Backbone as ProteinMPNN parsed JSONL, in Angstrom:
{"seq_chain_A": "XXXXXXXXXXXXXXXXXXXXXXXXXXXXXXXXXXXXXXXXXXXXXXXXXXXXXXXXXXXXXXXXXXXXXXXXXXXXXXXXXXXXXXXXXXXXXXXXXXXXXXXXXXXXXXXXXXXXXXXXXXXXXXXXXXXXXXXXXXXXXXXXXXXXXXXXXXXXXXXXXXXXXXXXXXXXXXXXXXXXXXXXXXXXXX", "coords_chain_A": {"N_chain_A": [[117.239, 90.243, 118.414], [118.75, 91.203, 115.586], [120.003, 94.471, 114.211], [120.202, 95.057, 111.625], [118.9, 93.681, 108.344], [117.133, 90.52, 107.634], [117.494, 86.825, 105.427], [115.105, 86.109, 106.954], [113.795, 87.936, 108.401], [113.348, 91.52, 109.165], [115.174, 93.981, 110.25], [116.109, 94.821, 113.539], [116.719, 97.901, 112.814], [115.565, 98.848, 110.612], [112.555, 97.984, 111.258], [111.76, 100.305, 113.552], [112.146, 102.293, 111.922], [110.575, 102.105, 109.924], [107.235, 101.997, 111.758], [108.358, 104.084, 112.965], [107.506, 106.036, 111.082], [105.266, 105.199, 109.823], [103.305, 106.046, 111.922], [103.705, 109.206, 111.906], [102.937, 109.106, 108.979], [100.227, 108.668, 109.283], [99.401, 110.521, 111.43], [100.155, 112.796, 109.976], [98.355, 112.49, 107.252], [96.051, 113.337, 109.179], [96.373, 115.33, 110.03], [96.526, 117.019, 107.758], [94.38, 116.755, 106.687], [92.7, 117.862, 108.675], [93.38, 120.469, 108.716], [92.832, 121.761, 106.507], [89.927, 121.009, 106.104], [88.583, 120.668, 108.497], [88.89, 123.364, 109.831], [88.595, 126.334, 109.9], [88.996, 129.25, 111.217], [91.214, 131.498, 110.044], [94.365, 132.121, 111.525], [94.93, 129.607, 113.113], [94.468, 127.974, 110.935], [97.046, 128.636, 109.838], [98.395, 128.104, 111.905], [98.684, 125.172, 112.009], [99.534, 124.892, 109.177], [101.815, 125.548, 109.493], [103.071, 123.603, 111.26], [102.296, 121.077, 109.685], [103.861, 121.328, 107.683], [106.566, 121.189, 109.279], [106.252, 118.834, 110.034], [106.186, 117.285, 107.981], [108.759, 117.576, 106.666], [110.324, 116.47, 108.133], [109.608, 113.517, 107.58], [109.919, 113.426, 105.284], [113.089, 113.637, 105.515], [113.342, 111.423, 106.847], [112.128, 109.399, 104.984], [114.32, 109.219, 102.988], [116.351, 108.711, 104.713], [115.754, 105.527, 105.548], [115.62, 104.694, 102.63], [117.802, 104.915, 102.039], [118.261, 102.964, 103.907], [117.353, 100.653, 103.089], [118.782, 100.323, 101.088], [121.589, 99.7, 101.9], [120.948, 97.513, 103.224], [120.363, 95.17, 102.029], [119.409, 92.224, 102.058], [116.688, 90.693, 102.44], [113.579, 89.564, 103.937], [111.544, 87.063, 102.359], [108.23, 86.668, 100.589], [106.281, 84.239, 101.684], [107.115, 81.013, 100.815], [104.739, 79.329, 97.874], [103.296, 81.868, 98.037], [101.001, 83.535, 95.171], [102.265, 84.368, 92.236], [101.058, 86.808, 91.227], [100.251, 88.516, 93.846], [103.05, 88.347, 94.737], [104.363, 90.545, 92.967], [102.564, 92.49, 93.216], [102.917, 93.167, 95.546], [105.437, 94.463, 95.393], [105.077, 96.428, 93.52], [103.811, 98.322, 95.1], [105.108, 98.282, 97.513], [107.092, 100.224, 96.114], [105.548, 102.045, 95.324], [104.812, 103.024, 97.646], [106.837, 104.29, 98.79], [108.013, 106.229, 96.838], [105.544, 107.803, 96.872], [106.002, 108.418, 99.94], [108.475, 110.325, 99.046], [107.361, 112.139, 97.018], [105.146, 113.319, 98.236], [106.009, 115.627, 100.626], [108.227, 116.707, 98.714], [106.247, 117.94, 97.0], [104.442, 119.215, 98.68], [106.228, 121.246, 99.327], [107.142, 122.891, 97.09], [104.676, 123.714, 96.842], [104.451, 125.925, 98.516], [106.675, 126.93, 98.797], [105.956, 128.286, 95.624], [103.902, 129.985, 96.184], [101.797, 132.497, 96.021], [100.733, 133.928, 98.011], [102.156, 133.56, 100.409], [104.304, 135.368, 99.444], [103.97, 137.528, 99.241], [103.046, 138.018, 101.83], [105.346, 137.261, 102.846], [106.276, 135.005, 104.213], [108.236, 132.298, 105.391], [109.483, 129.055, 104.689], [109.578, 127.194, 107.332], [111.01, 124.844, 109.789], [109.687, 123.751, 112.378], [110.736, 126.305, 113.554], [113.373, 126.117, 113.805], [114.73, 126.249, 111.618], [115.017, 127.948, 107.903], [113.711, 126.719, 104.956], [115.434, 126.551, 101.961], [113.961, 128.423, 99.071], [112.617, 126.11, 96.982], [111.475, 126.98, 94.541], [110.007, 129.828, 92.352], [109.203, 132.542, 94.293], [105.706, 133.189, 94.466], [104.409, 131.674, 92.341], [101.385, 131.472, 90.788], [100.335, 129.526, 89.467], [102.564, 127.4, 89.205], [102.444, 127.126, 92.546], [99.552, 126.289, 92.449], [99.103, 124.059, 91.22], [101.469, 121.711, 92.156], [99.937, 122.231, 94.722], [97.409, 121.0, 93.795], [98.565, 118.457, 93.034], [99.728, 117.282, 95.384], [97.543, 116.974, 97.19], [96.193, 114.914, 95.727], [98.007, 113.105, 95.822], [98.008, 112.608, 98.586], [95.497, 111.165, 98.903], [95.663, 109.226, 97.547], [97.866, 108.04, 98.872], [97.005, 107.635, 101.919], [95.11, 105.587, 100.354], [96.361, 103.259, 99.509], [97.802, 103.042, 102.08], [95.487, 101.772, 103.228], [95.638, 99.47, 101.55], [97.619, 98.368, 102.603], [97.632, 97.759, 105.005], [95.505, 95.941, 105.236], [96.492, 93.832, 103.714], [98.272, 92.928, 104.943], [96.984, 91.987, 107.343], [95.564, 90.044, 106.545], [97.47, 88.344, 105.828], [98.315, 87.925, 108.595], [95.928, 87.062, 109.893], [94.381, 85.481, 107.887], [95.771, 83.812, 106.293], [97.698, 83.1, 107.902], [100.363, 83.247, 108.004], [104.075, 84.659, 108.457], [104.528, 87.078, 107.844], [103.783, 89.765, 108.785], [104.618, 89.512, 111.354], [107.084, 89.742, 110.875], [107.695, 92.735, 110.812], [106.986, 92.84, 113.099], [106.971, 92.289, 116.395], [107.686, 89.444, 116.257], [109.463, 86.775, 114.212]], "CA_chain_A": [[116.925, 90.769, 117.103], [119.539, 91.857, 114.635], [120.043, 95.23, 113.721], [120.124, 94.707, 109.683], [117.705, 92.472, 107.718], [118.202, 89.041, 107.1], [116.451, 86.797, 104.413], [114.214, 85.809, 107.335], [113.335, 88.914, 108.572], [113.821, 92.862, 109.423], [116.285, 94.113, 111.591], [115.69, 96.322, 114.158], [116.972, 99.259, 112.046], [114.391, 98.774, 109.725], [111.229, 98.329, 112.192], [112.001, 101.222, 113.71], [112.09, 103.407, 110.499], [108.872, 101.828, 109.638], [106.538, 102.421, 112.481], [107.756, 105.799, 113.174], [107.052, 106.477, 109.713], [103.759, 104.9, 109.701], [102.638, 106.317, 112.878], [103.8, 110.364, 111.257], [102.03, 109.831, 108.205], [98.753, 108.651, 109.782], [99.623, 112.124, 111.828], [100.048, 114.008, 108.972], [97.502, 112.813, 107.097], [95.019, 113.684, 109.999], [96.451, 117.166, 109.842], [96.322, 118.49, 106.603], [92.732, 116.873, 107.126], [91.785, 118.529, 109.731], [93.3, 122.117, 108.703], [92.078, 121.724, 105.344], [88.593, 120.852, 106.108], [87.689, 121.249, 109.716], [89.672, 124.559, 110.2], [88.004, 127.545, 109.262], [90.133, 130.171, 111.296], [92.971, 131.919, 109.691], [95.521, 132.271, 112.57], [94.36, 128.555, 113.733], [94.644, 126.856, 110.096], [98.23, 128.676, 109.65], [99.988, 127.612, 113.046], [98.418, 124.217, 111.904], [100.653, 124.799, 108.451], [103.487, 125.201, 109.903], [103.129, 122.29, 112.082], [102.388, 120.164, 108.926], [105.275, 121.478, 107.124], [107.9, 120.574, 109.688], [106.605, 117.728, 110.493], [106.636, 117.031, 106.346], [110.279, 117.923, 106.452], [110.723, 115.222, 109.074], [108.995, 112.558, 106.579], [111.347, 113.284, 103.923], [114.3, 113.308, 105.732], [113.482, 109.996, 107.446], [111.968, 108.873, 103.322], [115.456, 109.247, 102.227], [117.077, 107.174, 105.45], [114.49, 104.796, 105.076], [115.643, 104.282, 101.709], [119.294, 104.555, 102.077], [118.771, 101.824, 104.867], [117.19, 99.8, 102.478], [119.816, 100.207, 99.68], [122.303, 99.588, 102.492], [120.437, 96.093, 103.54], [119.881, 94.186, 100.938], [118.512, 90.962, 102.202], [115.195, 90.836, 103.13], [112.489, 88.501, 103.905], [110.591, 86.866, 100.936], [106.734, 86.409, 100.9], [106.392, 82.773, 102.119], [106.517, 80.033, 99.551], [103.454, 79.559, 97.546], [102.458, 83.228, 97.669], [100.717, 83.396, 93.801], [102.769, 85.493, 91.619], [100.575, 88.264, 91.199], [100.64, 89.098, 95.168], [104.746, 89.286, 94.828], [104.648, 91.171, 91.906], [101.395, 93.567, 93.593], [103.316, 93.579, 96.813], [106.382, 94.801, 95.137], [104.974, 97.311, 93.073], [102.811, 99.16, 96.092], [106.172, 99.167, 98.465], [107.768, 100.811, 95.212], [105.123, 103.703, 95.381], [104.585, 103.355, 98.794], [108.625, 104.706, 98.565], [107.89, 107.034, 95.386], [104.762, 109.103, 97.67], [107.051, 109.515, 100.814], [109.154, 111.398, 98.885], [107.236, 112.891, 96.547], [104.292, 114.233, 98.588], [106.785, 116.41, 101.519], [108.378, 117.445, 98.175], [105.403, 118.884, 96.693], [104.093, 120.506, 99.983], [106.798, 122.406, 99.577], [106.916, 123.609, 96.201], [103.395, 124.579, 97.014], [104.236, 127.053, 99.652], [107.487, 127.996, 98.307], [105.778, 129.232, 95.116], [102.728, 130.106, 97.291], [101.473, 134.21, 96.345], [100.377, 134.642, 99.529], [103.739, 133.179, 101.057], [105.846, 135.936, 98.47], [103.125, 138.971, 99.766], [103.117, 137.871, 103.244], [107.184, 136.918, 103.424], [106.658, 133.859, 105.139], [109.634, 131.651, 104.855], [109.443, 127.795, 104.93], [110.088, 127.046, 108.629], [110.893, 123.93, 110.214], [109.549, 123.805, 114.269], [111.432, 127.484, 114.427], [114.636, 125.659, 114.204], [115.701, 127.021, 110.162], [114.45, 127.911, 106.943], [114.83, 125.799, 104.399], [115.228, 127.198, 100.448], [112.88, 128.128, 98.7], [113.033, 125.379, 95.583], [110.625, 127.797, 93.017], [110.387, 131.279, 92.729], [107.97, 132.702, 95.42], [104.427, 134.239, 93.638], [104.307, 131.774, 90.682], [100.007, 130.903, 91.009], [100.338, 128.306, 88.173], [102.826, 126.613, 89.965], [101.435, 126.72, 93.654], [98.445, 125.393, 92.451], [99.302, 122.514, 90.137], [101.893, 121.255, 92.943], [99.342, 121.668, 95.645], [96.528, 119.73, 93.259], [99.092, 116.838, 93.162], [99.831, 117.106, 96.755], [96.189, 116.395, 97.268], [96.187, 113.911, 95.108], [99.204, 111.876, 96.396], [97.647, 112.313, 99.908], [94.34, 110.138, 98.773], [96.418, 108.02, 96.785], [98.216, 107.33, 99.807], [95.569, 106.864, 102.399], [94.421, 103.997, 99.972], [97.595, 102.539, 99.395], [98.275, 102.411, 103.558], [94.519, 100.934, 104.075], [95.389, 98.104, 101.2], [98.755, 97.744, 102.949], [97.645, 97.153, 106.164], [94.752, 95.237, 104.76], [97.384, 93.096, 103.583], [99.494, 92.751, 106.49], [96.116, 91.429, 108.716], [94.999, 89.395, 105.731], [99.03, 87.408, 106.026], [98.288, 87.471, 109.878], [94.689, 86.457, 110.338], [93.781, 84.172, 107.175], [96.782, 82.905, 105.223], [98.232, 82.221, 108.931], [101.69, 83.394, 108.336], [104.548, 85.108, 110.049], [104.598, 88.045, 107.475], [103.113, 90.802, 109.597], [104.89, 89.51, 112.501], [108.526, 90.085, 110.759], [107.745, 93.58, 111.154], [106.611, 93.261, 114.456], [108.193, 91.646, 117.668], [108.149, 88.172, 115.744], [110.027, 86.614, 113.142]], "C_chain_A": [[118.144, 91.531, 116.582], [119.286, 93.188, 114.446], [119.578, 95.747, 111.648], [119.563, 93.587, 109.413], [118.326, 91.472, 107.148], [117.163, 88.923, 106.131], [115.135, 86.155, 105.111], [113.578, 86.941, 108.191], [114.251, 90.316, 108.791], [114.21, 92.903, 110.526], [115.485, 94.938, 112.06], [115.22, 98.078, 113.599], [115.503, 99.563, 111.198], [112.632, 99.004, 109.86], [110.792, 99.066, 112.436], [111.56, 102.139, 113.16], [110.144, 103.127, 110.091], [107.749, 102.274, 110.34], [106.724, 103.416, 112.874], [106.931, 106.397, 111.928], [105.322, 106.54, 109.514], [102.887, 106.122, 110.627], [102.644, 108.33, 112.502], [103.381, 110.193, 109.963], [101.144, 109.617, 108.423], [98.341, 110.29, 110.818], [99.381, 113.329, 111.021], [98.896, 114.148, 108.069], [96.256, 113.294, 107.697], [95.11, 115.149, 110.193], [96.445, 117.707, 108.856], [94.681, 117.855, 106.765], [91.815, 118.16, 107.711], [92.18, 120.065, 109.169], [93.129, 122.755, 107.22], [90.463, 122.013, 105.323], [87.813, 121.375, 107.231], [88.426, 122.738, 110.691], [89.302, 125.69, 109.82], [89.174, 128.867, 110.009], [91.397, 130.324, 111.088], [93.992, 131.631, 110.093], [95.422, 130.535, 113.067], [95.015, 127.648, 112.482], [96.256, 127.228, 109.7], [99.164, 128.267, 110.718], [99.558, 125.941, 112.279], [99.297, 123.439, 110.73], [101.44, 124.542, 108.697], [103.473, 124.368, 110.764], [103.458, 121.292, 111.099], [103.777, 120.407, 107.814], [106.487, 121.146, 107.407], [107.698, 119.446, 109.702], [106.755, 116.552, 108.772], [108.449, 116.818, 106.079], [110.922, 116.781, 107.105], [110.725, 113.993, 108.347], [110.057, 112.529, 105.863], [112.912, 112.655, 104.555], [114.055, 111.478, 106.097], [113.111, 108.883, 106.174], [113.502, 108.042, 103.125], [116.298, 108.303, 103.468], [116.596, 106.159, 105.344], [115.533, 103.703, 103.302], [117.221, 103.786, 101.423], [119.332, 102.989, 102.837], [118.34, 100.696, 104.143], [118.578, 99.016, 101.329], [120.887, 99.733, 100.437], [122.513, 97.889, 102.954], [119.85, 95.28, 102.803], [119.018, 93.411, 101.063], [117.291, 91.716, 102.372], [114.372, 89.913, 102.954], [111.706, 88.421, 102.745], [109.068, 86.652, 101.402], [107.055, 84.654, 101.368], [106.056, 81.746, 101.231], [104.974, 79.952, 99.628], [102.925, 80.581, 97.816], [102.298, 83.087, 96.145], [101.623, 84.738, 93.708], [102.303, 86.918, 91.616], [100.434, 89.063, 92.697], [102.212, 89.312, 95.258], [104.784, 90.263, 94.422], [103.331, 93.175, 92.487], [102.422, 94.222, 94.986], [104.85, 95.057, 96.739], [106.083, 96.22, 94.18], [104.206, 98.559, 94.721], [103.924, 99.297, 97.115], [106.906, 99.767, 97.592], [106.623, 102.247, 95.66], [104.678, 104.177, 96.373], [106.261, 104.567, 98.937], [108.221, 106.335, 97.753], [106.61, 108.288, 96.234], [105.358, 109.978, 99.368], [107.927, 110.264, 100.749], [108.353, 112.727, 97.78], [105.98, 114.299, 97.193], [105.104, 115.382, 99.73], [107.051, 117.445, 100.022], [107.432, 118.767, 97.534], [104.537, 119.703, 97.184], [104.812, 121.529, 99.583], [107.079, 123.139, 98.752], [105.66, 124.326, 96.332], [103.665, 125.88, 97.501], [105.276, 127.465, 99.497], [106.876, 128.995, 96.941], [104.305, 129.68, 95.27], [102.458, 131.935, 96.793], [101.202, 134.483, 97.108], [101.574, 134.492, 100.56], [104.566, 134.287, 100.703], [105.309, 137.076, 99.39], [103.438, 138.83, 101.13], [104.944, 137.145, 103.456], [107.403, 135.849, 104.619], [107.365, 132.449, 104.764], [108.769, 129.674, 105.665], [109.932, 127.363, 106.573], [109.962, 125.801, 109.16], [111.257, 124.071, 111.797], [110.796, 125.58, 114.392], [112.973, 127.329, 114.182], [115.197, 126.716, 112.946], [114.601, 127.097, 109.369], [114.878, 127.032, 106.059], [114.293, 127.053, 102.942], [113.914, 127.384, 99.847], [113.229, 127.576, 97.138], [112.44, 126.103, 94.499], [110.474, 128.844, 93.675], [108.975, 131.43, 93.313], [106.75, 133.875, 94.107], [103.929, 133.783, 92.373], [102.907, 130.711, 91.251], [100.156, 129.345, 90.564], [101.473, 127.099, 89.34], [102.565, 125.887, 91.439], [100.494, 126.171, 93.216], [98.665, 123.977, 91.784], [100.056, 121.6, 91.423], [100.766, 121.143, 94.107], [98.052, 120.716, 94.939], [97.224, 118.469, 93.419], [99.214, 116.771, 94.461], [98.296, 116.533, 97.244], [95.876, 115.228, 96.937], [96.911, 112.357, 95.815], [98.839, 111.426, 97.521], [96.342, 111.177, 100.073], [95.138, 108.823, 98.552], [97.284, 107.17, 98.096], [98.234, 106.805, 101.119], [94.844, 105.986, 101.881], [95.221, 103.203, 99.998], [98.395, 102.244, 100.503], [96.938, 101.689, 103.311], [94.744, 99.766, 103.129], [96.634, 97.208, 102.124], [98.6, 97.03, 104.851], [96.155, 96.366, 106.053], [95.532, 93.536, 104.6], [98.018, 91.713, 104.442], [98.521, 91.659, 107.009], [95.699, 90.123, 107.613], [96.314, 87.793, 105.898], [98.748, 86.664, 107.152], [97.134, 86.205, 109.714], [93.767, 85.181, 109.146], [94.559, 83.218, 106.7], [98.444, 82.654, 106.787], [100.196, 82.484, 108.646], [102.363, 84.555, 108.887], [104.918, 86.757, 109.104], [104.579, 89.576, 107.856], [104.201, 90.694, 110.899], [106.707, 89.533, 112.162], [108.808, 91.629, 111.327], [107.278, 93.86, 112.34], [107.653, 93.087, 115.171], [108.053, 89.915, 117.442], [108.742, 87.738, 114.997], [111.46, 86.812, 113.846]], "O_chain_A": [[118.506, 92.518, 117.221], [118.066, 93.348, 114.488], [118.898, 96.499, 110.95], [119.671, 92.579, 110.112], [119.374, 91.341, 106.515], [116.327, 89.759, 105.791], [114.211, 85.724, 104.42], [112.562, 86.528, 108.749], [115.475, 90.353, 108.665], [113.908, 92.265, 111.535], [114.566, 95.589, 111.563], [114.309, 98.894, 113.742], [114.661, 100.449, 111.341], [111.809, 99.643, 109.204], [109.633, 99.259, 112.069], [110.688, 102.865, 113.637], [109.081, 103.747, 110.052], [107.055, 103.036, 109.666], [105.757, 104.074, 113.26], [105.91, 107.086, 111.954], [104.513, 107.421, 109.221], [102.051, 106.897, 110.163], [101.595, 108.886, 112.828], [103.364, 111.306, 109.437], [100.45, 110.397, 107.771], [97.281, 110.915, 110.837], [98.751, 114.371, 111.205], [98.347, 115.232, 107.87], [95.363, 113.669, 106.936], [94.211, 115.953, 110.44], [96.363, 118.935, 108.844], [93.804, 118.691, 106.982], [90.888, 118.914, 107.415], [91.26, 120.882, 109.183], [93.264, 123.935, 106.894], [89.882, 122.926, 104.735], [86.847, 122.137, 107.208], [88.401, 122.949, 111.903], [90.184, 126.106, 109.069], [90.079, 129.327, 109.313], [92.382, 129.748, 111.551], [94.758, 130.956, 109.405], [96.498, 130.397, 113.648], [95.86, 126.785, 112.719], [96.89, 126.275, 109.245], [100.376, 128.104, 110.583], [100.639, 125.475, 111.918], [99.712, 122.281, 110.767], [102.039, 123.513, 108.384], [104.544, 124.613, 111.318], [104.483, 120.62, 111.221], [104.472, 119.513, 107.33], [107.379, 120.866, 106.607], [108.642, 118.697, 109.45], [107.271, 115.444, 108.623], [109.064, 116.001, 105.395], [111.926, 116.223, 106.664], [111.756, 113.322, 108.397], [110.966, 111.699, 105.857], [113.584, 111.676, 104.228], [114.639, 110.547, 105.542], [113.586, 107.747, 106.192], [113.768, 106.84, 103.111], [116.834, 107.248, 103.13], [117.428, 105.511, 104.709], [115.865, 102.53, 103.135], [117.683, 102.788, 100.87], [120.105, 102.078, 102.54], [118.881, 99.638, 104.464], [119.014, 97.909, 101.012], [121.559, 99.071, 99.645], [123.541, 97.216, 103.039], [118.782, 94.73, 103.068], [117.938, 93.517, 100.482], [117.014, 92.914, 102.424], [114.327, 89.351, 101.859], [111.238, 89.399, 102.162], [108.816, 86.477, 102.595], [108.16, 84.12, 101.268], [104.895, 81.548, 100.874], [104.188, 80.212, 100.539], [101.712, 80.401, 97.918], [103.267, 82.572, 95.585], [101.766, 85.687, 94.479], [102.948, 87.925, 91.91], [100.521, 90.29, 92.647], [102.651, 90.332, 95.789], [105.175, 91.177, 95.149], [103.41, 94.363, 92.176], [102.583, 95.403, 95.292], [105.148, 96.001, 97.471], [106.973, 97.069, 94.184], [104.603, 99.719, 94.836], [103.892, 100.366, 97.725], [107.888, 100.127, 98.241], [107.01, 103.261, 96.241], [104.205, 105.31, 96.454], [106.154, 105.744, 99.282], [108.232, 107.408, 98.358], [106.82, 109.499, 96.159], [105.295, 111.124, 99.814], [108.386, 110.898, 101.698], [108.683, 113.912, 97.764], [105.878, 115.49, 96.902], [104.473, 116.422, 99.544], [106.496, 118.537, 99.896], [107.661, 119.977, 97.524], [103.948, 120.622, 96.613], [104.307, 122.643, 99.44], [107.374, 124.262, 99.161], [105.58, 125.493, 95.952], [103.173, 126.878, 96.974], [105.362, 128.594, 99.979], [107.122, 130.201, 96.954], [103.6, 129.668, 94.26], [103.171, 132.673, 97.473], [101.347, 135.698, 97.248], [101.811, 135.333, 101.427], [105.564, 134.444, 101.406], [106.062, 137.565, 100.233], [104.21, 139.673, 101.586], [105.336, 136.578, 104.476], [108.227, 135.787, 105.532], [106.955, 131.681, 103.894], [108.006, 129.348, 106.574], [111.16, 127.288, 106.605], [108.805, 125.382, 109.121], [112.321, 124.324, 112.363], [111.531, 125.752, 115.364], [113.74, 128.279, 114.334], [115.888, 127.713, 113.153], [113.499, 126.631, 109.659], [116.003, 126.531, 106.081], [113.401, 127.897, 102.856], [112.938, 126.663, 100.056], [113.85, 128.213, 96.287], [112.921, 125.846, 93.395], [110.618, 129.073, 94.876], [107.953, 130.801, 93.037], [106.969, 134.81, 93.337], [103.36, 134.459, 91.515], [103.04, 129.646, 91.854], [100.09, 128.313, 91.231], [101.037, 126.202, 90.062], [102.483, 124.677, 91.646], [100.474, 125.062, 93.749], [98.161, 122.926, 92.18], [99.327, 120.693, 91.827], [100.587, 119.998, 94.524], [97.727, 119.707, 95.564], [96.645, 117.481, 93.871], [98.527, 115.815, 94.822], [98.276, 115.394, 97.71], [95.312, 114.463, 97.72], [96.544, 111.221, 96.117], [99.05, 110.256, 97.839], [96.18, 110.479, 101.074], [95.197, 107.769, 99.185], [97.313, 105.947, 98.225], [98.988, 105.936, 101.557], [93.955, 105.457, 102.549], [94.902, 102.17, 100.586], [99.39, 101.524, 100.42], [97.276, 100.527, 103.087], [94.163, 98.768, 103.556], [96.695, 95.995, 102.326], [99.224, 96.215, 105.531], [95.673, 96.234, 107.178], [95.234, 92.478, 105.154], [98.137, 90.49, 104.519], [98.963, 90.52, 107.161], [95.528, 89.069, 108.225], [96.027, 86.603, 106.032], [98.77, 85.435, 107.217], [97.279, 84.999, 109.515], [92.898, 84.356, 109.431], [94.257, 82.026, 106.633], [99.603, 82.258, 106.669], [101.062, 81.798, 109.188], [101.774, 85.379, 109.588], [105.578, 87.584, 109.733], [105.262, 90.435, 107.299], [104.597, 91.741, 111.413], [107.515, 89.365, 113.075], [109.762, 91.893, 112.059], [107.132, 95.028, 112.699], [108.816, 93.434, 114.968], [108.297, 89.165, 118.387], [108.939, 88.799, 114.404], [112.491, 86.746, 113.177]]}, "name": "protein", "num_of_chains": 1, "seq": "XXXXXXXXXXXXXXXXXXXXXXXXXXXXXXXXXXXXXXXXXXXXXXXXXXXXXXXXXXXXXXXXXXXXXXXXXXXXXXXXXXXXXXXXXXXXXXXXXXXXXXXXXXXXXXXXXXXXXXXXXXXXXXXXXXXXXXXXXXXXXXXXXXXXXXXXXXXXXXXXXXXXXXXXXXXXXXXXXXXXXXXXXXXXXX"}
């Protein structure tokens, strides 16, 4: 297997990027889940924050390689003749905002909790695993803003728990009815 994507399938590089990816936001979304909903203690749902925050920070960064490695690798495998237009054209829009929510939901975590009032009162700095802080992008204590950013953050997170279950809907739909090797570029076939 190649490293860089051909026009018959994904390189290594690419795989890689993908399934960690996948496998940390099915992570992440299971954690702001869980310390959203099934978290009632304080001290319990905030180490649980800062868990989801670094590991947010992680997302992004790997978003933005992800994307570079794309912009870097041009080729890439086509749907398999005779796919109907409107599945290119569907496929191509949904890895566009599949793209467009891995960067934008990390981002807007973190506007949340940079302009967070309880973050400005309580002086708790953006922390990733202990290692650094990172900036804070908006000024700390502004309500209006924490909330509007974390409503979309919410938002983006549904939006993109539907937009993995059509994508791997997809994927099994390539495999298991329409019999091709689509699914299996990104695997260990192709």
């Amino acid at each position: 297997m190649r490293l860089a994507n051909s026009e018959r399938s994904w390189g290594w590089g690419a795989r890689v990027l993908h399934w960690t990816m996948a496998a940390l936001i099915l992570f992440q979304l299971a954690l702001g889940l869980r310390m959203t909903v099934f978290t009632e203690d304080l001290l319990a749902r905030f180490e649980l924050t800062q868990w989801h925050k670094s590991w947010g920070s992680v997302i992004f960064a790997l978003a933005l390689l992800r994307l570079g490695w794309r912009i870097a690798n041009r080729a890439s495998p086509r749907l398999p003749a005779g796919t109907p237009p409107w599945q290119v054209r569907a496929a191509g829009a949904s890895h566009a905002l599949l793209y467009l929510l891995m960067i934008a939901l990390p981002l807007s975590g973190w506007v949340a909790a940079a302009a967070s009032p309880v973050q400005d009162m309580l002086g708790i700095e953006n922390r990733v695993f202990d290692w650094f802080s990172l900036p804070d992008p908006w000024v700390p204590g502004e309500k209006t803003v924490a909330d509007a950013a974390a409503a979309f953050h919410r938002f983006a997170a549904l939006a993109l728990a539907g937009l993995l279950g059509l994508h791997v809907a997809a994927a099994l739909r390539h495999h298991f009815v329409d019999r091709d090797d689509v699914l299996a570029r990104m695997t260990f076939g192709g």
